[in-house]
mmCIF file of C-alpha atoms in Angstrom:
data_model
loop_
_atom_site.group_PDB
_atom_site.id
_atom_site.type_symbol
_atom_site.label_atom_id
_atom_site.label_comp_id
_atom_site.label_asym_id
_atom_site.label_seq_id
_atom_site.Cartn_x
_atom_site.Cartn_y
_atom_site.Cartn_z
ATOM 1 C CA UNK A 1 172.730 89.095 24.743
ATOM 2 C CA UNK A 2 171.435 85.977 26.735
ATOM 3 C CA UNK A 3 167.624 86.771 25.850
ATOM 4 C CA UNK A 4 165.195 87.983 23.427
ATOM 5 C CA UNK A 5 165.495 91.903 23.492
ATOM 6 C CA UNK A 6 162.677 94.131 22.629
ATOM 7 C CA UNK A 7 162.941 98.085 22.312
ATOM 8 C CA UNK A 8 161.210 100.319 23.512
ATOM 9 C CA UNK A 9 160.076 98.681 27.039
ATOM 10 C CA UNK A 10 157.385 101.402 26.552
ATOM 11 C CA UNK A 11 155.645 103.646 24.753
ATOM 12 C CA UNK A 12 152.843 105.972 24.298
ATOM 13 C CA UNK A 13 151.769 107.792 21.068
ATOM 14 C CA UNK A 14 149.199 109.742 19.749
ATOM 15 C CA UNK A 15 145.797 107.997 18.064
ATOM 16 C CA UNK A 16 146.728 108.367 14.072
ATOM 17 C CA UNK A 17 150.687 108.044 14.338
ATOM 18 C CA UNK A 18 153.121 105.466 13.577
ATOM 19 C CA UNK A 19 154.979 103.263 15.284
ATOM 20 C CA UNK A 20 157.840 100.346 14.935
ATOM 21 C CA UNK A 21 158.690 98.170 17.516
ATOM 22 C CA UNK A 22 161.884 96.440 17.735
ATOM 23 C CA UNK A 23 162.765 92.489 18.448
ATOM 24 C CA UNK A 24 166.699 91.195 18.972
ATOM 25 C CA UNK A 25 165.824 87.301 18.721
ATOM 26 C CA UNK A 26 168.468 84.954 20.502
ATOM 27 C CA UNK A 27 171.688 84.465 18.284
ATOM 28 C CA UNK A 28 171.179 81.442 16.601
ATOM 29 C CA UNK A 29 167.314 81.449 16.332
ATOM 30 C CA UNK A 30 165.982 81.005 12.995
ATOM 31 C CA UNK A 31 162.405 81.197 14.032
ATOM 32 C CA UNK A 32 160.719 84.539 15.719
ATOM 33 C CA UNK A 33 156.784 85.271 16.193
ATOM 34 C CA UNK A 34 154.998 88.649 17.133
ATOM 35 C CA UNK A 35 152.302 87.985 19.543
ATOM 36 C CA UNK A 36 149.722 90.276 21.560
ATOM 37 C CA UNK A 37 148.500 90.675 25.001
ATOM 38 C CA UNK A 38 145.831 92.771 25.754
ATOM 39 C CA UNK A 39 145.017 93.795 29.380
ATOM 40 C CA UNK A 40 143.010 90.403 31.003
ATOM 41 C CA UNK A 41 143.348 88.212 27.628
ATOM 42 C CA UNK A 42 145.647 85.120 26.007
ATOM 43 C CA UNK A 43 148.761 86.221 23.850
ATOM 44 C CA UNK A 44 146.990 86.620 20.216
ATOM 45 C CA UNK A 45 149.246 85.408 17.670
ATOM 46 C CA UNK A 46 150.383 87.496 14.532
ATOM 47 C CA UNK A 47 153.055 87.010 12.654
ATOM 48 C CA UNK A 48 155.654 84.172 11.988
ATOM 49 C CA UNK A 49 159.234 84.334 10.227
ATOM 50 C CA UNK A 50 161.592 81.295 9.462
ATOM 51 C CA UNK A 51 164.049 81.049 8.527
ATOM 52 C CA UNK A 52 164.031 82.613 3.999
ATOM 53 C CA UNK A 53 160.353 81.201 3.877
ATOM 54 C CA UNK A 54 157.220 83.349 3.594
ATOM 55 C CA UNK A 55 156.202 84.873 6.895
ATOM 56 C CA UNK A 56 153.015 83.670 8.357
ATOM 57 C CA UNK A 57 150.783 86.768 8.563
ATOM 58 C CA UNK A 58 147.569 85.240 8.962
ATOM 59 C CA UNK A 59 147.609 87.291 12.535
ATOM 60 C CA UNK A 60 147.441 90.415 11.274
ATOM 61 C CA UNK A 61 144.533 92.360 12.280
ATOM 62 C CA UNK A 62 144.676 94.988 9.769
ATOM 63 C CA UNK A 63 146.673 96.059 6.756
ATOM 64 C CA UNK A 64 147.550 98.632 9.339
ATOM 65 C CA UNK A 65 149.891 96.088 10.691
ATOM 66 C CA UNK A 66 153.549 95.031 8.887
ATOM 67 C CA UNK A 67 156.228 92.916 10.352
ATOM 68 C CA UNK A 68 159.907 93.030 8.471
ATOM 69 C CA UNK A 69 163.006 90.539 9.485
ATOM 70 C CA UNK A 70 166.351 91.289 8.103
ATOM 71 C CA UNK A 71 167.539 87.721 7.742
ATOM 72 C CA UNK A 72 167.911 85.929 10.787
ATOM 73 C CA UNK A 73 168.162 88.781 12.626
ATOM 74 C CA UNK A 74 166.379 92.074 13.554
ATOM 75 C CA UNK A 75 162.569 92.383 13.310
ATOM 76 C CA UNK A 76 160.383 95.335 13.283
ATOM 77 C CA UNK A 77 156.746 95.199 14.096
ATOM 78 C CA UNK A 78 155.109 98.664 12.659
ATOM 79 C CA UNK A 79 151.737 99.824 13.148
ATOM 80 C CA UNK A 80 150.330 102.665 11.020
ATOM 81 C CA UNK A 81 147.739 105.256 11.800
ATOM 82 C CA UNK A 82 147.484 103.694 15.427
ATOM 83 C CA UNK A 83 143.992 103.316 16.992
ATOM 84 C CA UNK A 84 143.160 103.182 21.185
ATOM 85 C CA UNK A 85 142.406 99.562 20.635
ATOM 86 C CA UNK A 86 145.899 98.872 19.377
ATOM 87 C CA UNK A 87 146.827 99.710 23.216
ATOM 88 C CA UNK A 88 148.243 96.229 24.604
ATOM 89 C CA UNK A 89 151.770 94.511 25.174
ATOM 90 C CA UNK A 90 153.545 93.632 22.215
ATOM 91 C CA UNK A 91 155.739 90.393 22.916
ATOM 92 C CA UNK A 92 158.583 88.940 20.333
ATOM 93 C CA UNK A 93 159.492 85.331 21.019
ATOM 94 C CA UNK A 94 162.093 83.248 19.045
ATOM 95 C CA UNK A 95 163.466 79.551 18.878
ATOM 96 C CA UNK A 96 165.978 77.537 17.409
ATOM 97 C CA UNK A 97 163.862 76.182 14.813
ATOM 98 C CA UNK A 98 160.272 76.290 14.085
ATOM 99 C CA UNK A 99 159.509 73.061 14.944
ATOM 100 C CA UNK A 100 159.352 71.551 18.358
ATOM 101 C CA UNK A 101 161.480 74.168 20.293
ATOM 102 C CA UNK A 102 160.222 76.386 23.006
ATOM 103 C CA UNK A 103 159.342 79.715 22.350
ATOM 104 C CA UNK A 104 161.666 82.141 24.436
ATOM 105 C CA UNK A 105 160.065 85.622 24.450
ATOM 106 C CA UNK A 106 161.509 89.370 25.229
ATOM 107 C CA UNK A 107 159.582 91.411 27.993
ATOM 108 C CA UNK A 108 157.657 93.453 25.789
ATOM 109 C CA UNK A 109 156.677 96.940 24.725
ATOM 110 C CA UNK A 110 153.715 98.104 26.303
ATOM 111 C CA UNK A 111 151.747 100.290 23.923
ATOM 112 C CA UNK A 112 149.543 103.039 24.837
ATOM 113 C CA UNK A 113 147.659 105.068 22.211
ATOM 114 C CA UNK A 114 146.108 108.180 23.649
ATOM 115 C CA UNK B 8 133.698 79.964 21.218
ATOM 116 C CA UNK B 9 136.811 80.490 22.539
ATOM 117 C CA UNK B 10 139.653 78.195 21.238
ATOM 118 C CA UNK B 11 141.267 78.001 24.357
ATOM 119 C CA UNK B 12 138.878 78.920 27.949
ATOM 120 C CA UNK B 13 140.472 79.400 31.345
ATOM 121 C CA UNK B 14 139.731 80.746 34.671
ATOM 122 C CA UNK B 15 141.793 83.906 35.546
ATOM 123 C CA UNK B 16 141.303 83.663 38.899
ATOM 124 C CA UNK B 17 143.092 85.176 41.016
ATOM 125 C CA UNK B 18 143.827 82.206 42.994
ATOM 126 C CA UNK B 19 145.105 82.707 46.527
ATOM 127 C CA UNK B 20 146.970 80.261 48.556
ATOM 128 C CA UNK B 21 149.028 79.931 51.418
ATOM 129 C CA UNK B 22 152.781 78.567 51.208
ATOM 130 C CA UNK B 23 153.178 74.853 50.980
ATOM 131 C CA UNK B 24 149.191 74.067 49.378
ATOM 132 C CA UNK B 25 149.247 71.878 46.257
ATOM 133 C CA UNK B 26 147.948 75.291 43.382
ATOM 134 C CA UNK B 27 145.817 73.255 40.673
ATOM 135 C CA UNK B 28 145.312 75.331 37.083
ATOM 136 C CA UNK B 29 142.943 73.919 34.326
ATOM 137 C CA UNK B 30 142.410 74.996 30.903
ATOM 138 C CA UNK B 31 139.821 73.504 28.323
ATOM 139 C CA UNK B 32 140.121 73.927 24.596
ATOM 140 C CA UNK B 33 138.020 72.987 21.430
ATOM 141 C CA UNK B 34 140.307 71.766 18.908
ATOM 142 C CA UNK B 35 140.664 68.131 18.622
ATOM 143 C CA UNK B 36 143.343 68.634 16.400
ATOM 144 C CA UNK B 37 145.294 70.190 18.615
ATOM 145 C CA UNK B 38 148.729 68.339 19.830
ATOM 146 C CA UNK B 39 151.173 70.780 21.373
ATOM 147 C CA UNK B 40 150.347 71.567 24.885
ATOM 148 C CA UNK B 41 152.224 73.866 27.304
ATOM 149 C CA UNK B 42 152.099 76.168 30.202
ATOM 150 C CA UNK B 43 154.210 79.294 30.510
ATOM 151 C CA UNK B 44 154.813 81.769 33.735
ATOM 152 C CA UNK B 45 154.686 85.413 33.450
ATOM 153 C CA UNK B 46 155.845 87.792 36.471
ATOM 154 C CA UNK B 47 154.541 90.701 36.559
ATOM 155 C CA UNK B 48 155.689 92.762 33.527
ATOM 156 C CA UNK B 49 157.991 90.061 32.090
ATOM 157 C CA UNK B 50 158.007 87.653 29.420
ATOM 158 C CA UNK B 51 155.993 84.594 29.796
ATOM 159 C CA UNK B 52 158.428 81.621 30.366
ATOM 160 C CA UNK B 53 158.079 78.301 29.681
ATOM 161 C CA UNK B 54 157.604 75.851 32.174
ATOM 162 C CA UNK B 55 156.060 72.503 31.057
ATOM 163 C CA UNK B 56 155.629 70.900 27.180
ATOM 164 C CA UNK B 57 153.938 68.252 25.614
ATOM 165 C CA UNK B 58 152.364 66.604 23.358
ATOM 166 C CA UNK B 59 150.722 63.313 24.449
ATOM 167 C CA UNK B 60 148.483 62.352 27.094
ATOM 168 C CA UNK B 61 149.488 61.273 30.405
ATOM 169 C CA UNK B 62 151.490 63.227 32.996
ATOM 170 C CA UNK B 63 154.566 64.781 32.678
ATOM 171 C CA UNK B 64 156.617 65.764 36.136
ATOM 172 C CA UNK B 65 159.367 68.395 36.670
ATOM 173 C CA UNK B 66 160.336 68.797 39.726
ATOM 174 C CA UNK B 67 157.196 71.000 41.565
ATOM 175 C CA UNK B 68 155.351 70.791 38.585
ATOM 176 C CA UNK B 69 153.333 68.345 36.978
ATOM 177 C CA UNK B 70 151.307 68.370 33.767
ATOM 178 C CA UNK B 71 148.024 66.379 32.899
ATOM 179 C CA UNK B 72 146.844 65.980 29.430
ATOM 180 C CA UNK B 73 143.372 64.148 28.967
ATOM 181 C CA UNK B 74 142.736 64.886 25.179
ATOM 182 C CA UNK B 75 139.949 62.287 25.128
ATOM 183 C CA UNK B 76 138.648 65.418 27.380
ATOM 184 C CA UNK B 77 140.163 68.414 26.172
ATOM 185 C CA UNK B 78 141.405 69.287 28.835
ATOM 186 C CA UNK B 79 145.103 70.145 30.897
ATOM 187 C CA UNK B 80 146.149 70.548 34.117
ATOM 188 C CA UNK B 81 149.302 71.942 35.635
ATOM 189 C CA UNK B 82 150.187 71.211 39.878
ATOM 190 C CA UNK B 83 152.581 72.915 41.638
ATOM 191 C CA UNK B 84 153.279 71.506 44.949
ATOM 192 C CA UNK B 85 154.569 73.100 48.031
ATOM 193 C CA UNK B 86 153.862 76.435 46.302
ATOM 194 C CA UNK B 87 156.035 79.030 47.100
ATOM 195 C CA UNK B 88 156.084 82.800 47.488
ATOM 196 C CA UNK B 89 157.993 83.036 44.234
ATOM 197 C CA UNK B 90 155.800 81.149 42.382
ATOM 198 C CA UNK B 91 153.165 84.070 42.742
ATOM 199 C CA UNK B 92 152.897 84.577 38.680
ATOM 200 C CA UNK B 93 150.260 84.242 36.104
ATOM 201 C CA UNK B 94 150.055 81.132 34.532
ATOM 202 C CA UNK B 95 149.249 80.454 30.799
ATOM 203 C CA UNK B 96 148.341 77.499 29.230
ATOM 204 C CA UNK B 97 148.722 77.179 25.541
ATOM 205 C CA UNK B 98 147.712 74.529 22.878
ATOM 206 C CA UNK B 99 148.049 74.191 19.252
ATOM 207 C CA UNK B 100 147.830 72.494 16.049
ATOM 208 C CA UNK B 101 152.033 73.254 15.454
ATOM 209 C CA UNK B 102 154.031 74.801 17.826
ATOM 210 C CA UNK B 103 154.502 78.355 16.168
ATOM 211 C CA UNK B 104 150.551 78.733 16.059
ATOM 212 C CA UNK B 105 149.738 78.828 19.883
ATOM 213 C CA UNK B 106 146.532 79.719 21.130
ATOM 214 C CA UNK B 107 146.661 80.545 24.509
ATOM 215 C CA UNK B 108 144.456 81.124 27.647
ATOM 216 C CA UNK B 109 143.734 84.397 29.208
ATOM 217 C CA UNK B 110 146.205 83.187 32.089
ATOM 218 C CA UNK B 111 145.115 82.608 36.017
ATOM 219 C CA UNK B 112 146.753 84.655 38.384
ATOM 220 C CA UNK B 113 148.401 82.956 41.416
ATOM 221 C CA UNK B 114 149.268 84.508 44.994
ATOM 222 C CA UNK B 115 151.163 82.170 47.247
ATOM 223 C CA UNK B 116 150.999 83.818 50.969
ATOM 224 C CA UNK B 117 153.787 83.637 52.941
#
């Protein structure tokens, strides 16, 4: 695909289940980030991957919160024993390299916990 | 203290005016600079990026950095209806890192 593709464009769960989130990064990009935006704030950084080095995690807010990357490829956000205040947009963004390239980011998946 | 403060507006305007945006931060370290647009349930997009002082132009758009200041600016000029958005600046140490503003939310009127 031309863009950065995130599944699902929505969803709502129940407070105390899981949930993965799924990023397609642009073919080609060795670099993708995890970043959330809650209703009326900046996008909150939270996790990093490039390229075979150690992911950045220091965004995490909680151990609740894992991030996976299959190579170059796939990502999964998941988020265990959701919480209302995890409720927010969840926005993948990848670039060619870490480095000095813009960040080019998927349309989201807008969480609701109930 | 916030890392990176800016008004959310909204801002309204009518078609043609010059829109000014402003964001302060609090890092002196910081050297990336950039402001994205984000329609309404999209992606935010990238629009300007630097990562010196001085002015940068694109077209519409033009980008102030005063880091003696902390401070950035983006202009659009002869705003149009399309450019209705939110607008986020961002600023960080590395590029990966980005701390960004709360965004300001634009209406250009036809």
């Amino acid at each position: 695909g031309a863009g950065v593709s995130q599944s699902p464009s929505n969803k709502v769960t129940e407070k105390g289940k899981d949930v993965e989130l799924r990023c397609d990064p642009i073919s080609g990009h060795t670099a993708l980030y995890w970043y959330r935006q809650r209703l009326g704030q900046g996008l909150e950084f939270l996790i990093y991957f490039q390229g075979n080095s150690a992911p950045d995690k220091s965004g995490l807010p909680s151990d609740r919160f894992s991030a996976e990357r299959t190579g170059e490829s796939v990502s999964t956000l998941t988020i265990q024993r959701t919480q209302q205040e995890d409720s927010a947009v969840y926005l993948c963004a990848s670039s060619r390299t870490g480095f000095g390239s813009p960040l080019h980011f998927g349309n989201g998946t807008r969480l609701t916990v109930t | 203290q916030k890392e990176v403060e800016q008004d959310p507006g909204p801002l309204s305007v009518p078609e043609g005016a010059i829109v000014s945006l402003n964001c302060t931060y609090s890092n002196s370290a910081f050297q990336y600079f950039m402001w994205y647009r984000q329609y309404s349930r999209k992606g935010p997009e990238l629009l300007m990026y630097t990562y010196s002082s001085g002015n940068k132009e694109d077209g519409r758009f033009t980008a102030q950095v005063d880091k003696s200041s902390k401070y950035i600016s983006l202009f659009i000029r002869d705003s149009q209806p399309s450019d209705s958005a939110t607008y986020l600046c961002a600023v960080g140490e590395n590029d990966y890192k980005l701390s960004f503003g709360a965004g300001t939310t634009v209406t250009v009127r036809a």
